[in-house]
Each structure stands twice: as C-alpha cells, then as structure tokens.
Amino acid sequence: MVRYSKLAFRQTVHHYGTDLCWTPMILAKEFNRSSVARESDLSISTREEEESARVPTVAQFGASAALELARASSLAAPYVSGVDLNCGCPQSWACAESLGAALMERRELVRDMVVETRSRLARDGWDVGLADADVESARGRSVTVKIRVHKDLRRTMDFIDTVLGDDGACGWRRNIDWLTIHPRTRKTPSSTPIDLEALEILTEKYGKRVPILVSGDVFTLRALPYTSHLLDEDNHTPTFTTSTDSTPAATAPSSSTPQHPKLHLPNLADVPLEAVDVFLANLARAPLVLKSGVHHLTEMLGPGYGPDKRALIGKRDRMRLTKCGNWIDVLDCLEELRAKAAVATAAEKLVNNTR
Ligand SMILES: Cc1cc2nc3c(=O)[nH]c(=O)nc-3n(C[C@H](O)[C@H](O)[C@H](O)COP(=O)(O)O)c2cc1C
C-alpha cells in the first residue's frame, strides 16, 4: 500500500505468517529513470541468510506503457519474486496519468503490458512459464495484475478475457500467473462492502483458468463473508454468504455444494502489542522517515478494522506519539504507554478475580 508496506512492515507481517507481500505501488517511469527512486521505492534486505529477513515479495508497479513496465520489471526481478501491475488505484492523480484504475478502460494496453513484460523477463533468463518447474524454480518470476470491477460486469469479463489471452498463443498457458480482484468499482468508497455477487460470478467463470486472489474487507478470517477451500482441504469450491446472513447462503453455487461450517480459529487475533516490538526491531535495520514510521505505529496501535474495534492504546496517547520529534522520544513515549497498559491489564485482572 502506498505509504505503507515498506520493508520493515513487510518483515513484521512475514514474522506473523504472511506468505507473500507486495511493495507499495511504484511508478515504473520514475523507477526506470532514477537510481534514487529505485533505492527509496524498493528496499530489500541484505541479510538474505536470515530466514526472518527473507520475505517473498511482489513489486507492484503503476505503468501505462508496455516498455516502461517491462524495463522496470527487468530492473526489479533480481530482488523480488514477481511483478504486479496495479489497475486498481482510484486516486485522481493516478487516473489522470492513465495509471491505476484508468487502465480498466484500456484492456488491450494491459494485455500488451503483461505480454511484453513476460517476454522481457524470459529474455533476461527468468523462468516465467507456468509449468510446475518454472513456478518452483529459484529463477521463477510471476507476472500478475490487480483489478477493480466495472459497474457493468460484462466489461470486467471482456477485460479479463483480453488480459488472460488465448491459451498457448504466446508460448505460455495464459498471460498472467494470477489475478487479484478488488470487487469494488473505481467510484465505490471502501466504506461500502465489497460486491460479493460480482466476486462470485467472476470466480465461478475464471477460477478454474487462473488463480484469483481477493482484496477488500479482509479483516479476520472468521468475519469473511465467504469461505475458502484453502481452509478446507476436502473442498475446492469457494462459497459465499450474504451480508445479512451468516450461514452459507442462497448465492452458493448449487444445493449439492457442501455447506461449510463457520470456521473457528482460536488463535487469530488483532495486532498484539509484541508486534510493535517486532516492527521496531525491523525498523532499526530498515529505517523509515520519522513521520511514516510513526504513522505505521499509530495504525498498529489504533482500533481494529474487524469486528473488534478496541485500540491497543487510546486516541490521546496515539496523538502524543505523533508529536514526537525524533525516534528517541518515540521509544520513550512507547515505553511509558506500555507501562500504563500493563498497569491497566493488571487492574482489569484484579477486578475480574474479585468478582
Ligand atoms: C492508503 C492506501 C494505500 C493503498 N495503496 C495501494 C497500493 O499501493 N497498491 C494496491 O494494490 N492497493 C493499494 N490500496 C488498496 C488496498 O490494497 C485494498 O485493495 C483496498 O484498501 C481494499 O481493502 P479494504 O476493503 O480493506 O479497504 C491502498 C489502500 C489505501 C487505503
């Protein structure tokens, strides 16, 4: 995410079990032309021998020309597991440059961009085929696309058909390794729930041709409005629930589809306070400018985005953090807040025990 998901944060979520991370969207044009942009936009760990530092990462680009995306991908490929084209960013500055969600109106261009990128990576000696040997190879690199949906879903289908390409026409089975769908239109605010019907139609139509990742309204696994076969090895069909009904619903593919019990994941939690320590330790090695680092901290310590809206520390204390002028003050402030939180927890325990 732009302004987030920098190296220290990617290493932190990797520590807590995230398999694959994305960089924030990087502007391909600047990345190609400036070594300063390359250094600031794509930090990688030089502690490759340490498991905790090795985070499988996809470099996500904003681009509107095939040559730009192919060149940027070629430059990034030695340091990442794959490259992704962002066709989802709705911000007006991006759309004005024909980047992000504006590309949802340019399906042929998007196809040309991924085809050119795949060819360039293949010429550079990366394994970009989709056979198991390519996928498992140390030189395997993925080429993917993230999309939003159109109000008229037929246009999204035209888009996906064009971008996937004809099986085998370019020497590989499809033009992209996987597709990430953010089931909102360019105009839908993120406060509006994702469009489950669109998601169901698209996964049903394309799910067997290309792996699909979902972005949007993912807070905790228990609160997902759909189930996933990834959490249930015997079943390979995702099913959906409506927002008003928590049981697998009328939108499920057919009555013969096995019904999923609601999952119980006892160890799933919002951000624990220890995650802040993990982040700070990563930050010491992969620094961020003060403002950005503190912003990460206030988000991590703030209210949960899922059903549990409790914050680890209150708003007034989070504001105190934002007033700190240097990292020493930030660490001192955190120490103080931690002590305060420990006292509050001890007091709560005491009250519960005496009840
Ligand atoms: C501040 C901010 C920055 C984002 N930056 C990116 C980005 O660089 N690349 C991207 O693919 N999505 C980006 N997104 C979109 C999110 O990845 C995600 O698709 C979207 O927020 C939907 O999830 P939600 O329903 O939890 O909000 C960004 C979102 C926000 C709020």
XYZ file of C-alpha atoms and ligand atoms in Angstrom, residues 1-4 23-25 60 86 146 182 184 190 194 215-219, ligand 1:
50
model
C 0.000 0.000 0.000
C 1.193 3.471 -0.866
C 2.875 4.973 2.246
C 2.761 1.531 3.925
C 5.578 -3.353 -2.225
C 3.558 -0.146 -2.364
C 2.729 0.837 -5.951
C 3.837 -3.645 -7.690
C -1.861 -2.085 -10.389
C -4.709 -6.336 -9.729
C -10.811 -5.884 -5.562
C -15.445 -2.529 -5.912
C -14.016 1.469 0.738
C -17.249 -5.470 -1.476
C -8.660 -7.863 -1.894
C -11.140 -5.934 0.218
C -12.987 -6.348 3.500
C -10.484 -8.897 4.771
C -10.334 -8.181 8.473
C -3.718 4.416 1.917
C -3.939 3.286 0.969
C -2.948 2.968 0.066
C -3.140 1.906 -0.839
N -2.135 1.596 -1.699
C -2.279 0.540 -2.529
C -1.228 0.166 -3.407
O -0.161 0.785 -3.457
N -1.447 -0.908 -4.204
C -2.618 -1.624 -4.168
O -2.750 -2.606 -4.902
N -3.624 -1.281 -3.367
C -3.474 -0.228 -2.542
N -4.509 0.116 -1.713
C -5.763 -0.691 -1.756
C -5.728 -1.861 -0.788
O -4.671 -2.745 -1.119
C -7.017 -2.680 -0.850
O -7.195 -3.223 -2.122
C -8.226 -1.852 -0.542
O -7.987 -0.964 0.526
C -9.415 -2.770 -0.234
O -9.323 -3.287 1.035
P -10.300 -2.752 2.220
O -11.685 -3.182 1.872
O -9.781 -3.469 3.427
O -10.114 -1.274 2.270
C -4.344 1.163 -0.822
C -5.345 1.496 0.097
C -5.153 2.544 0.986
C -6.247 2.858 1.971
